[in-house]
PDB file of C-alpha atoms in Angstrom:
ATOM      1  CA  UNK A  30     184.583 109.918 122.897  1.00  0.00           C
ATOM      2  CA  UNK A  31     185.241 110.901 126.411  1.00  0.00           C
ATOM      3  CA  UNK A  32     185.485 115.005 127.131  1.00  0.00           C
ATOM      4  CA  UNK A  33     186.513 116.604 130.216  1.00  0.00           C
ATOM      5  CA  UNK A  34     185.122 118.983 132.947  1.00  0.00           C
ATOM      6  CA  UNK A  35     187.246 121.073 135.223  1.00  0.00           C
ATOM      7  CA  UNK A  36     185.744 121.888 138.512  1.00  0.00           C
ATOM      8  CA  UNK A  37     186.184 122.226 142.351  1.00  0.00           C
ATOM      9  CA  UNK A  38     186.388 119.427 144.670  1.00  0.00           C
ATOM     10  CA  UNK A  39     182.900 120.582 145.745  1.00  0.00           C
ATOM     11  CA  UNK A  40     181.326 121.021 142.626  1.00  0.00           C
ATOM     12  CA  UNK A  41     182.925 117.652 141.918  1.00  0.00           C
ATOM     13  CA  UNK A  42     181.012 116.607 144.846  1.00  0.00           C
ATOM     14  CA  UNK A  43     177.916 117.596 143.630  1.00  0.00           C
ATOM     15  CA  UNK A  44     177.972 116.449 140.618  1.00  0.00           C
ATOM     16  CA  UNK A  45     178.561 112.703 141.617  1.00  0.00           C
ATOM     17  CA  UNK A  46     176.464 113.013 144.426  1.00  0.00           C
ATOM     18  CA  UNK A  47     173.216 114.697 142.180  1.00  0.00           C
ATOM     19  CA  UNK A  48     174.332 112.705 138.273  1.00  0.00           C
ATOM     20  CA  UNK A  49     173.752 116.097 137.156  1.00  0.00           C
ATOM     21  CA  UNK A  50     175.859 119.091 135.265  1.00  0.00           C
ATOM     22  CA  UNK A  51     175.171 122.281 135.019  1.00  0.00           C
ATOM     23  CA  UNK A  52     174.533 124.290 131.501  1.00  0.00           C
ATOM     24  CA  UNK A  53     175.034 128.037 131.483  1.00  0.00           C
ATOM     25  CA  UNK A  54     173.637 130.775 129.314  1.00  0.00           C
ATOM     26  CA  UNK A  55     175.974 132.589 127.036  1.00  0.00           C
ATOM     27  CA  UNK A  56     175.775 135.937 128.745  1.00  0.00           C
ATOM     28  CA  UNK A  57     177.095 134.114 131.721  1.00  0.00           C
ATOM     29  CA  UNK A  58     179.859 132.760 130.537  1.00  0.00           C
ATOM     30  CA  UNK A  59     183.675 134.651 130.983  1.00  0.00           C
ATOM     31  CA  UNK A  60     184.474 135.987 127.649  1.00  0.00           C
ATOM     32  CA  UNK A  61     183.188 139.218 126.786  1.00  0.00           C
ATOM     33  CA  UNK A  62     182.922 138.457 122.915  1.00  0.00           C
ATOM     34  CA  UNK A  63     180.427 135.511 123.298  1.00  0.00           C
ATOM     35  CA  UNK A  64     177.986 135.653 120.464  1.00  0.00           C
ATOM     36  CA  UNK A  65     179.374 138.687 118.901  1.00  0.00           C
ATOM     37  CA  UNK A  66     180.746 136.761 115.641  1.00  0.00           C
ATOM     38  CA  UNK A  67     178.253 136.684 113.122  1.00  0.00           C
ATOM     39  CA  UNK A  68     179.535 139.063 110.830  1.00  0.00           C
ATOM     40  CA  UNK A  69     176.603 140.377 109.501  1.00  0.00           C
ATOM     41  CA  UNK A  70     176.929 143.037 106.514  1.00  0.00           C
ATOM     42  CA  UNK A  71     175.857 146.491 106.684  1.00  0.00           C
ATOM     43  CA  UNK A  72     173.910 147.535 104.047  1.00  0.00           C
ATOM     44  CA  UNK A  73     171.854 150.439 103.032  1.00  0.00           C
ATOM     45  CA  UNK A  74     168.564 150.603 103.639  1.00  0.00           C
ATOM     46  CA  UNK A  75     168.397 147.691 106.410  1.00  0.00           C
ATOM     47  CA  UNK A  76     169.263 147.658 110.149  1.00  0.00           C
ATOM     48  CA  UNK A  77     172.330 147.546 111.153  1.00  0.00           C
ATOM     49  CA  UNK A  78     175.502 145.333 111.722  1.00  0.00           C
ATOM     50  CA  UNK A  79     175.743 145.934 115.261  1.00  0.00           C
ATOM     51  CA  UNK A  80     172.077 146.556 116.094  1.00  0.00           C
ATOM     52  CA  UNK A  81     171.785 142.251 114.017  1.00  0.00           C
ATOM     53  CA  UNK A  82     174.229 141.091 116.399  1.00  0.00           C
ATOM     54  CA  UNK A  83     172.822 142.896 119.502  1.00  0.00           C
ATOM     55  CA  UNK A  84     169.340 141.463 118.599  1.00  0.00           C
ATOM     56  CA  UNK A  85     170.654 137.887 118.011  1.00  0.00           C
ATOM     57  CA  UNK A  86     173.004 138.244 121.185  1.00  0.00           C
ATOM     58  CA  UNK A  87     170.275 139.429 123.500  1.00  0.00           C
ATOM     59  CA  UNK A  88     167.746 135.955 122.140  1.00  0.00           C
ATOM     60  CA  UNK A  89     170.592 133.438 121.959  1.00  0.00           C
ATOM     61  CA  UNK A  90     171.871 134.139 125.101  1.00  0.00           C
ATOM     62  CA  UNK A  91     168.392 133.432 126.766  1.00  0.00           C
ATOM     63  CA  UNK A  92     167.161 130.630 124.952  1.00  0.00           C
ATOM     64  CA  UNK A  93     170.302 128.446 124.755  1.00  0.00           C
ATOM     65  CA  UNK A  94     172.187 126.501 127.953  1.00  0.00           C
ATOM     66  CA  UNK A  95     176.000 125.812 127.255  1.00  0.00           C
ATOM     67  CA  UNK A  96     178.231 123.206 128.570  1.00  0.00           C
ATOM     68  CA  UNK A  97     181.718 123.321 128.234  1.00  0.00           C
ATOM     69  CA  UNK A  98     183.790 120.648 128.049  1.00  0.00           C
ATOM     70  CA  UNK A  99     187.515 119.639 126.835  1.00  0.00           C
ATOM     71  CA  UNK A 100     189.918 117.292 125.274  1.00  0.00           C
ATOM     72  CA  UNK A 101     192.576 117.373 127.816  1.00  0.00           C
ATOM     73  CA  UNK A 102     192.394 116.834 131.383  1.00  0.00           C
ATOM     74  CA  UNK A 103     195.798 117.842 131.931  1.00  0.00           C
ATOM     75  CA  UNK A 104     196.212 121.030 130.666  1.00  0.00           C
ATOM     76  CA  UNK A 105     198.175 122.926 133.328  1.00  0.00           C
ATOM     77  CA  UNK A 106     196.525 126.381 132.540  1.00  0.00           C
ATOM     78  CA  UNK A 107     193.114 124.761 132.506  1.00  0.00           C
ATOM     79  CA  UNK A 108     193.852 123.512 136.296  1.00  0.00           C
ATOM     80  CA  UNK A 109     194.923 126.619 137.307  1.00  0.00           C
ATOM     81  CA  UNK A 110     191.898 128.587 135.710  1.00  0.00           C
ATOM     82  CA  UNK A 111     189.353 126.108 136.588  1.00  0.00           C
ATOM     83  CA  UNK A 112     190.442 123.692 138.653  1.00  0.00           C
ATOM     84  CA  UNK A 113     190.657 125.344 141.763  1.00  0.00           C
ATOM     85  CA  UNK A 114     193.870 126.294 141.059  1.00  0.00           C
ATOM     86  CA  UNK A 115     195.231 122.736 141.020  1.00  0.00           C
ATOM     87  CA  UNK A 116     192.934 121.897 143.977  1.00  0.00           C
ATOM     88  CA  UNK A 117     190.076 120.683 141.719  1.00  0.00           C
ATOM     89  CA  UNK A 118     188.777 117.672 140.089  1.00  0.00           C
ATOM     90  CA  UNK A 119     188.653 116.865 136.352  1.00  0.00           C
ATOM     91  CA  UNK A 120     185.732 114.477 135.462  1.00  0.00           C
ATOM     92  CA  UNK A 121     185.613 112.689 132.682  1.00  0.00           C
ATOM     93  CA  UNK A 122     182.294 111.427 130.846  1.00  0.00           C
ATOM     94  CA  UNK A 123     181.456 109.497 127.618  1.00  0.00           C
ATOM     95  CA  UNK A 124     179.529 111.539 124.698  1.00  0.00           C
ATOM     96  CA  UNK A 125     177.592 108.862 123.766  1.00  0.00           C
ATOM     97  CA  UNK A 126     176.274 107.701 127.346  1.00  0.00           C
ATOM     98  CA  UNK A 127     175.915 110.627 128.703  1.00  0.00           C
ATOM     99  CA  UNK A 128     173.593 111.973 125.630  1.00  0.00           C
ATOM    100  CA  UNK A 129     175.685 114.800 124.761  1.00  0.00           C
ATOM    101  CA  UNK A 130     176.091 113.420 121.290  1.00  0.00           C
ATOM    102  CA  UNK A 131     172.207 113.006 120.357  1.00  0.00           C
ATOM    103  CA  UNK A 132     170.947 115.187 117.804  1.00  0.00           C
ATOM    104  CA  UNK A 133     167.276 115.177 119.427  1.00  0.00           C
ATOM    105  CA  UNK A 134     168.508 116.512 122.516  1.00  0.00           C
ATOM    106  CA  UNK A 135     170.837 119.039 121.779  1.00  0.00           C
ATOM    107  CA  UNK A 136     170.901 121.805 119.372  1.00  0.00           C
ATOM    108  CA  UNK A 137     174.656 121.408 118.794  1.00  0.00           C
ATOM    109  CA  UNK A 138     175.693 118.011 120.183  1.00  0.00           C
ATOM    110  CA  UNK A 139     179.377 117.261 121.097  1.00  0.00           C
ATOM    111  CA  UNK A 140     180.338 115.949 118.133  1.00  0.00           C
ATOM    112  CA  UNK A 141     179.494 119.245 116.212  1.00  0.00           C
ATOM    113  CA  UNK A 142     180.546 122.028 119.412  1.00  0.00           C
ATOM    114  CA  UNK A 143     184.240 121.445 119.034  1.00  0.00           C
ATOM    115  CA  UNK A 144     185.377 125.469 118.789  1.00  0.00           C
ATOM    116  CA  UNK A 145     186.765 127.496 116.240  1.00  0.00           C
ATOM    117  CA  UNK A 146     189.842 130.383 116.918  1.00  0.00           C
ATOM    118  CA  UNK A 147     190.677 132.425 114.998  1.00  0.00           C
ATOM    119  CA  UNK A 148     192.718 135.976 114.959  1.00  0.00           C
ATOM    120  CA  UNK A 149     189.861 137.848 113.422  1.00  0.00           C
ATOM    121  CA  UNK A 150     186.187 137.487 113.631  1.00  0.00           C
ATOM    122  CA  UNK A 151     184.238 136.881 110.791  1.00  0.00           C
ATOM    123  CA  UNK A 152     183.291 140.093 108.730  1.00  0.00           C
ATOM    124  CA  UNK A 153     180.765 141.553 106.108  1.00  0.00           C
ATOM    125  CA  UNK A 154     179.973 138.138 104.927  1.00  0.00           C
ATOM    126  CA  UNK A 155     176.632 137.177 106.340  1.00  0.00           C
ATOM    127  CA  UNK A 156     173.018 138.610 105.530  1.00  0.00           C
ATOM    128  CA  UNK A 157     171.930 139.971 108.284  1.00  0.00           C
ATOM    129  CA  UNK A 158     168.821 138.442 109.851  1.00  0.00           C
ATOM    130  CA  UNK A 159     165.285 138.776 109.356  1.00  0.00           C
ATOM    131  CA  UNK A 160     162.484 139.568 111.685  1.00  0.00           C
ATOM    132  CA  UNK A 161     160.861 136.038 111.152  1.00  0.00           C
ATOM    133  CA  UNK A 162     164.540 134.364 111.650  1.00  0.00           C
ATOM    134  CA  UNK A 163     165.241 136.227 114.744  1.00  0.00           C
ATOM    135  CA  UNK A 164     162.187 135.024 116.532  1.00  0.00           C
ATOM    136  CA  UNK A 165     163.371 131.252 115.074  1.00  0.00           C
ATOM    137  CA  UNK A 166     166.021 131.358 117.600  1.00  0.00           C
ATOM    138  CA  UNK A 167     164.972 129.694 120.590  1.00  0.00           C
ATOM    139  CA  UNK A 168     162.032 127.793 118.549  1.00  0.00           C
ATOM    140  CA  UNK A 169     162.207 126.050 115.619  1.00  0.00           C
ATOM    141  CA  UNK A 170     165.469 127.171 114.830  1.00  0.00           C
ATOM    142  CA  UNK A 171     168.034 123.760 114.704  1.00  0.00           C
ATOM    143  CA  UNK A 172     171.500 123.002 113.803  1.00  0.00           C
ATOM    144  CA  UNK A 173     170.779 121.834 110.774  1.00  0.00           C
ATOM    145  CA  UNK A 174     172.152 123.280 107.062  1.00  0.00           C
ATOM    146  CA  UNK A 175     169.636 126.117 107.143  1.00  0.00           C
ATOM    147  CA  UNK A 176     170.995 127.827 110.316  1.00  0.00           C
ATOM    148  CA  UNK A 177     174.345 126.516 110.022  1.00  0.00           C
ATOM    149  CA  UNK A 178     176.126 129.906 109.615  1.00  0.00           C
ATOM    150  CA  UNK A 179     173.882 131.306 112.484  1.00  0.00           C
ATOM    151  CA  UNK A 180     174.774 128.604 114.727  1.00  0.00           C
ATOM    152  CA  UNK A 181     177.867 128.216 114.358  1.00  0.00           C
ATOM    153  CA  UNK A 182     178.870 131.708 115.148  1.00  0.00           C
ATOM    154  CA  UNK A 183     176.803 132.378 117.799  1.00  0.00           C
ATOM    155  CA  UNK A 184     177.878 129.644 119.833  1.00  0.00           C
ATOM    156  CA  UNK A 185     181.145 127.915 118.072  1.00  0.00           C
ATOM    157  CA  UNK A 186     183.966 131.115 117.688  1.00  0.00           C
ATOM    158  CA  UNK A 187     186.010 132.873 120.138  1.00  0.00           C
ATOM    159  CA  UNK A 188     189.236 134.284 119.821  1.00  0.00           C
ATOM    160  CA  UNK A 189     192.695 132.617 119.128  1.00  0.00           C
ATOM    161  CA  UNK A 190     193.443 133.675 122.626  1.00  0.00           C
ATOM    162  CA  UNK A 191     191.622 130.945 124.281  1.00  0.00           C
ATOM    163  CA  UNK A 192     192.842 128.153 121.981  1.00  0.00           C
ATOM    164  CA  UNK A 193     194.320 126.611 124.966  1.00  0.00           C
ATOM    165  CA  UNK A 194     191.210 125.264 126.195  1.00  0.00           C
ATOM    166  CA  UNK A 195     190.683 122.917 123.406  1.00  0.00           C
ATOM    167  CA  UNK A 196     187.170 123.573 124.486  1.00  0.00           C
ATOM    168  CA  UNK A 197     184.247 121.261 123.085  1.00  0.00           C
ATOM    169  CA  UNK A 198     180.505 122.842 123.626  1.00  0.00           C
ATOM    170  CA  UNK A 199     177.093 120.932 124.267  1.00  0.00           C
ATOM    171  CA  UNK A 200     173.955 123.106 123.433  1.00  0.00           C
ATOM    172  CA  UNK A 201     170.520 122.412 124.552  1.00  0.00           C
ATOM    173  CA  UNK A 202     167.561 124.707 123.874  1.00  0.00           C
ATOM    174  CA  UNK A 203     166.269 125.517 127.511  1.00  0.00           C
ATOM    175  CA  UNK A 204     163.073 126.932 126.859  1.00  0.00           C
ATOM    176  CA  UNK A 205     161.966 123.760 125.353  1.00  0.00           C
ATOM    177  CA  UNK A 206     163.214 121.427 128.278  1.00  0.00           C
ATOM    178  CA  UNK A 207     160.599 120.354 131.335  1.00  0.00           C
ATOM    179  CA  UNK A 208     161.779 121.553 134.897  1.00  0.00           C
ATOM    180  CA  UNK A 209     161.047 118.384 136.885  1.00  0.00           C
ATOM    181  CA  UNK A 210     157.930 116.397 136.197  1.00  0.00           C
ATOM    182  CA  UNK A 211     156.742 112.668 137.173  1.00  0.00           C
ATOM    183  CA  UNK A 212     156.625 109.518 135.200  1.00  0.00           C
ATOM    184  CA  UNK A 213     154.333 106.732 136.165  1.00  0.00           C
ATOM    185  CA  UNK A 214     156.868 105.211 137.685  1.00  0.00           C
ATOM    186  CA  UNK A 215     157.169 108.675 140.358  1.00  0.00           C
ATOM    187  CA  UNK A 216     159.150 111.322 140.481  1.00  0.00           C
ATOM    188  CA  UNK A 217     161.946 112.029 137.496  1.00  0.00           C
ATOM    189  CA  UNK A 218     164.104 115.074 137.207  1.00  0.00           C
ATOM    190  CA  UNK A 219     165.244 115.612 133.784  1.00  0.00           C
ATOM    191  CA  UNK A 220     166.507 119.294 134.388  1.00  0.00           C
ATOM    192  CA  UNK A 221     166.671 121.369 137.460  1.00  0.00           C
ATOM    193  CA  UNK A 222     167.096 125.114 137.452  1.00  0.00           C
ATOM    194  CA  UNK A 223     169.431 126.630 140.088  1.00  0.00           C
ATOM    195  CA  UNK A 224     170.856 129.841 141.134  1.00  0.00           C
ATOM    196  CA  UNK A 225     174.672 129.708 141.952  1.00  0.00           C
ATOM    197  CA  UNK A 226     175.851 133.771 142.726  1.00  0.00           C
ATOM    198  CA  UNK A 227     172.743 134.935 141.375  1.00  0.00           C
ATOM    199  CA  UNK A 228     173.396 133.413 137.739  1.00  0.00           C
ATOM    200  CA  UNK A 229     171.036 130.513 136.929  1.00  0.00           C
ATOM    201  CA  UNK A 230     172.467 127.200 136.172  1.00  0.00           C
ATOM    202  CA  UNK A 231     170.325 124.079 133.705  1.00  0.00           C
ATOM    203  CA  UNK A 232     171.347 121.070 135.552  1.00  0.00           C
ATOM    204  CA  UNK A 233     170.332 118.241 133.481  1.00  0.00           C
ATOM    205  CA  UNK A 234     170.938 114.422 135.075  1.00  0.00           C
ATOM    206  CA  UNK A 235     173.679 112.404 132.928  1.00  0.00           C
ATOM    207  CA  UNK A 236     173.878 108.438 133.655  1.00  0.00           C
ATOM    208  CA  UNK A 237     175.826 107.238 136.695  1.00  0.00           C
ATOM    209  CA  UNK A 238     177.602 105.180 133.877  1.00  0.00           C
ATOM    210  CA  UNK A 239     178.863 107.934 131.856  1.00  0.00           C
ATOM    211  CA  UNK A 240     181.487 109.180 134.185  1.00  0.00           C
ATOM    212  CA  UNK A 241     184.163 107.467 133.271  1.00  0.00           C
ATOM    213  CA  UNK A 242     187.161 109.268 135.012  1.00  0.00           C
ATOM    214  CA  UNK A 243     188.293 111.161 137.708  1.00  0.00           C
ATOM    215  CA  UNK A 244     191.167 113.374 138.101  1.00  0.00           C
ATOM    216  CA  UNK A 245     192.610 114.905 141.178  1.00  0.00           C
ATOM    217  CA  UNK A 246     194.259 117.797 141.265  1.00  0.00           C
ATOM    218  CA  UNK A 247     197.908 118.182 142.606  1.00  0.00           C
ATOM    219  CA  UNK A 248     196.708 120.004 145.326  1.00  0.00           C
ATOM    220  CA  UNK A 249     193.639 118.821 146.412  1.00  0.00           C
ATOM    221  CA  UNK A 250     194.497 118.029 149.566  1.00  0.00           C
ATOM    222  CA  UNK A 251     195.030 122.042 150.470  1.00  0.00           C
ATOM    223  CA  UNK A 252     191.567 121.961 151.306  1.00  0.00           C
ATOM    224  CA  UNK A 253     192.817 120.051 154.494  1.00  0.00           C
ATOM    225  CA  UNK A 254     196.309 121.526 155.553  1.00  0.00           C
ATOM    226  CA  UNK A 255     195.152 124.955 154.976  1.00  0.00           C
ATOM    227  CA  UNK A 256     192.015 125.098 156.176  1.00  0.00           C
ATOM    228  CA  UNK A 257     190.146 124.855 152.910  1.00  0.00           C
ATOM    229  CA  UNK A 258     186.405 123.816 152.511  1.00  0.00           C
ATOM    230  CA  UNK A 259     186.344 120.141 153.832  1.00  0.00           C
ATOM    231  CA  UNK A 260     188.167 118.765 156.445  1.00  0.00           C
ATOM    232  CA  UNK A 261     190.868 115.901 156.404  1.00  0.00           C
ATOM    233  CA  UNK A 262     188.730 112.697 157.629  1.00  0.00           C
ATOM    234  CA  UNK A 263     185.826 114.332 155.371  1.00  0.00           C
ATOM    235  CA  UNK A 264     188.080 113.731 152.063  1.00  0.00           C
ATOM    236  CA  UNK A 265     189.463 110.938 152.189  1.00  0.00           C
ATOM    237  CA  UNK A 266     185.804 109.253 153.559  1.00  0.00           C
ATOM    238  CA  UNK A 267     184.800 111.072 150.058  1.00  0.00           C
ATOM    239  CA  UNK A 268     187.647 110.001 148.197  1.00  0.00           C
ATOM    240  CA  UNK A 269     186.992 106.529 149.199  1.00  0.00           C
ATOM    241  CA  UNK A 270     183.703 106.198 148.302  1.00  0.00           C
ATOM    242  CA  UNK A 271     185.080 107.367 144.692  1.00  0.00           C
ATOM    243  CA  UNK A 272     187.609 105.140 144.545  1.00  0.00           C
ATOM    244  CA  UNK A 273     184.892 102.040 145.378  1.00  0.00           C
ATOM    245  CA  UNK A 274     183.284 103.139 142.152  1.00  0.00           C
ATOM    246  CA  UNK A 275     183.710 101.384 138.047  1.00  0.00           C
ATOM    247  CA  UNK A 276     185.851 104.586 137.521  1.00  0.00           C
ATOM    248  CA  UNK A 277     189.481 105.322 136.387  1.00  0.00           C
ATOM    249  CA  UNK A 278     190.881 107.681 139.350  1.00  0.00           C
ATOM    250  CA  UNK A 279     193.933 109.454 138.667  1.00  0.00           C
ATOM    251  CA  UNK A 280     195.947 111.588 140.747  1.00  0.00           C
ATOM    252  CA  UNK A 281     197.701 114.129 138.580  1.00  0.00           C
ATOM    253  CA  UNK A 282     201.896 115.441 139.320  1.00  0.00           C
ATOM    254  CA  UNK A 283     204.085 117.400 137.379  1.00  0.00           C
ATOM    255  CA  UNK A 284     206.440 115.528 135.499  1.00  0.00           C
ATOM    256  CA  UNK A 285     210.061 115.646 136.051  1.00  0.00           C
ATOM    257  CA  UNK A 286     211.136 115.495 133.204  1.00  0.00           C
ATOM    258  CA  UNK A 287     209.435 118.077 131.252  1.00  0.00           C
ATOM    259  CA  UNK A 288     206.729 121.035 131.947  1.00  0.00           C
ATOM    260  CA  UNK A 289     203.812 118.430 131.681  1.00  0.00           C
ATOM    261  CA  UNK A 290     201.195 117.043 133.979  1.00  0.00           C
ATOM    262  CA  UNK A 291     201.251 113.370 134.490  1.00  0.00           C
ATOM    263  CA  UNK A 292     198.580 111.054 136.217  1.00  0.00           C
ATOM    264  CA  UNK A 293     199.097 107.995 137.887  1.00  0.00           C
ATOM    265  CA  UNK A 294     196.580 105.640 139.347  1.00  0.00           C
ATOM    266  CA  UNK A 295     195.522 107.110 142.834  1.00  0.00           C
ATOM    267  CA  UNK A 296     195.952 105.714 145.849  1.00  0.00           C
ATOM    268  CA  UNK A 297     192.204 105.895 146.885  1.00  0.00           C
ATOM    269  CA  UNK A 298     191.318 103.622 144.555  1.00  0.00           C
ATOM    270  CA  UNK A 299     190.426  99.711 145.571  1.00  0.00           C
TER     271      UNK A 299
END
């Protein structure tokens, strides 16, 4: 199964250039509702409903890095809200090569993230959480059928109002993960931790043969004729040396016949 990313041209850049993308933590992510659907009951006697999901909030969104992916690389809203306003770069990378699919890797591997909207949250349905539970999450705690529930709505629910996305989540427990160590062999990075505008970013290295596709925006090339962030010569040296890779590069144009995108093979590529 191949799933997309939506990016900048530089991010894009990076990416290709490092073989590594970035996981973010929950609280860092654009929807203000992230990790609020467990649906915990209140109950007499016990803490309550909102003080569970404040609790679980506060160590899921610390413990866990999220990548978010998607079905559709040309989704016109998607380009606009995170493709650089249709100046971006889609890439596209296999599950299964790229290890987002492995169960030992991930808590919630691709084919398990794929996200649930709904109109309502889920409400007065779930026990709420024990001391011994809540300090599971970010330890032994797994996607498995004892946490399911837990999981699931911490990480896998948003509101019907982002359906568009189609949106498809990775989940890897960073607290578990080594940040750069060396083999035998030298030096190996399995995970780097950045800062980008003071938010910290798990980049973890993916395959050079797990990118399978590439898809440039409609206006990518406003980085050049309006002064944008890399200049003309700069690009296309850049969009050469994509085009030289064992990748499908696509330049995407609205269709005009109806109010889709449509890619065609791109010129850049030999």
């Amino acid at each position: 199964m191949i799933l997309y990313k939506y990016m900048s041209f530089g991010a894009a850049r990076k990416v290709i250039d490092t073989l590594s993308l970035g996981f973010s933590c929950l609280e860092d992510l654009n929807d203000p509702f992230e990790c609020t659907a467990f649906g915990f009951k209140d109950s007499e006697g016990s803490i309550s409903a909102k003080t569970a999901t404040d609790a679980c909030r506060n160590r899921f969104s610390r413990k866990y890095g999220v990548l978010s992916l998607t079905r559709q690389p040309l989704n016109a809203l998607m380009w606009s809200h995170y493709g650089d306003s249709h100046q971006g770069v889609v890439l596209g990378f296999d599950c299964d090569s790229a290890g987002f699919s492995d169960p030992k890797s991930n808590v919630i591997p691709s084919q398990y993230g794929e996200m649930i909207y709904s109109a309502t949250k889920p409400h007065n349905d779930l026990l709420v959480i024990g001391e011994n539970e809540l300090m599971d999450i970010g330890g032994s705690l797994r996607f498995d059928s004892n946490a399911f529930n837990l999981m699931k709505r911490a990480f896998l629910y948003k509101s019907l109002e982002w359906a568009y996305e189609e949106e498809v989540r990775v989940v890897k427990n960073i607290g578990e993960i080594p940040f750069g160590y060396h083999t035998g062999g030298g030096c190996y990075r399995e995970c780097n931790k950045v800062t980008v505008s003071g938010r910290p970013l798990y980049c973890f290295d993916v395959p050079e043969n797990s990118l399978k596709e590439i898809y440039l925006g409609r206006h990518l090339y406003r980085n050049v004729t309006k002064g944008g962030s890399v200049a003309d010569e700069e690009l296309k040296g850049v969009l050469q040396s994509w085009g030289e890779k064992d990748i499908k590069m696509m330049q995407c144009e609205p269709d005009v016949h109806s109010w889709n995108l449509v890619a065609k093979p791109s010129i850049n590529k030999s």
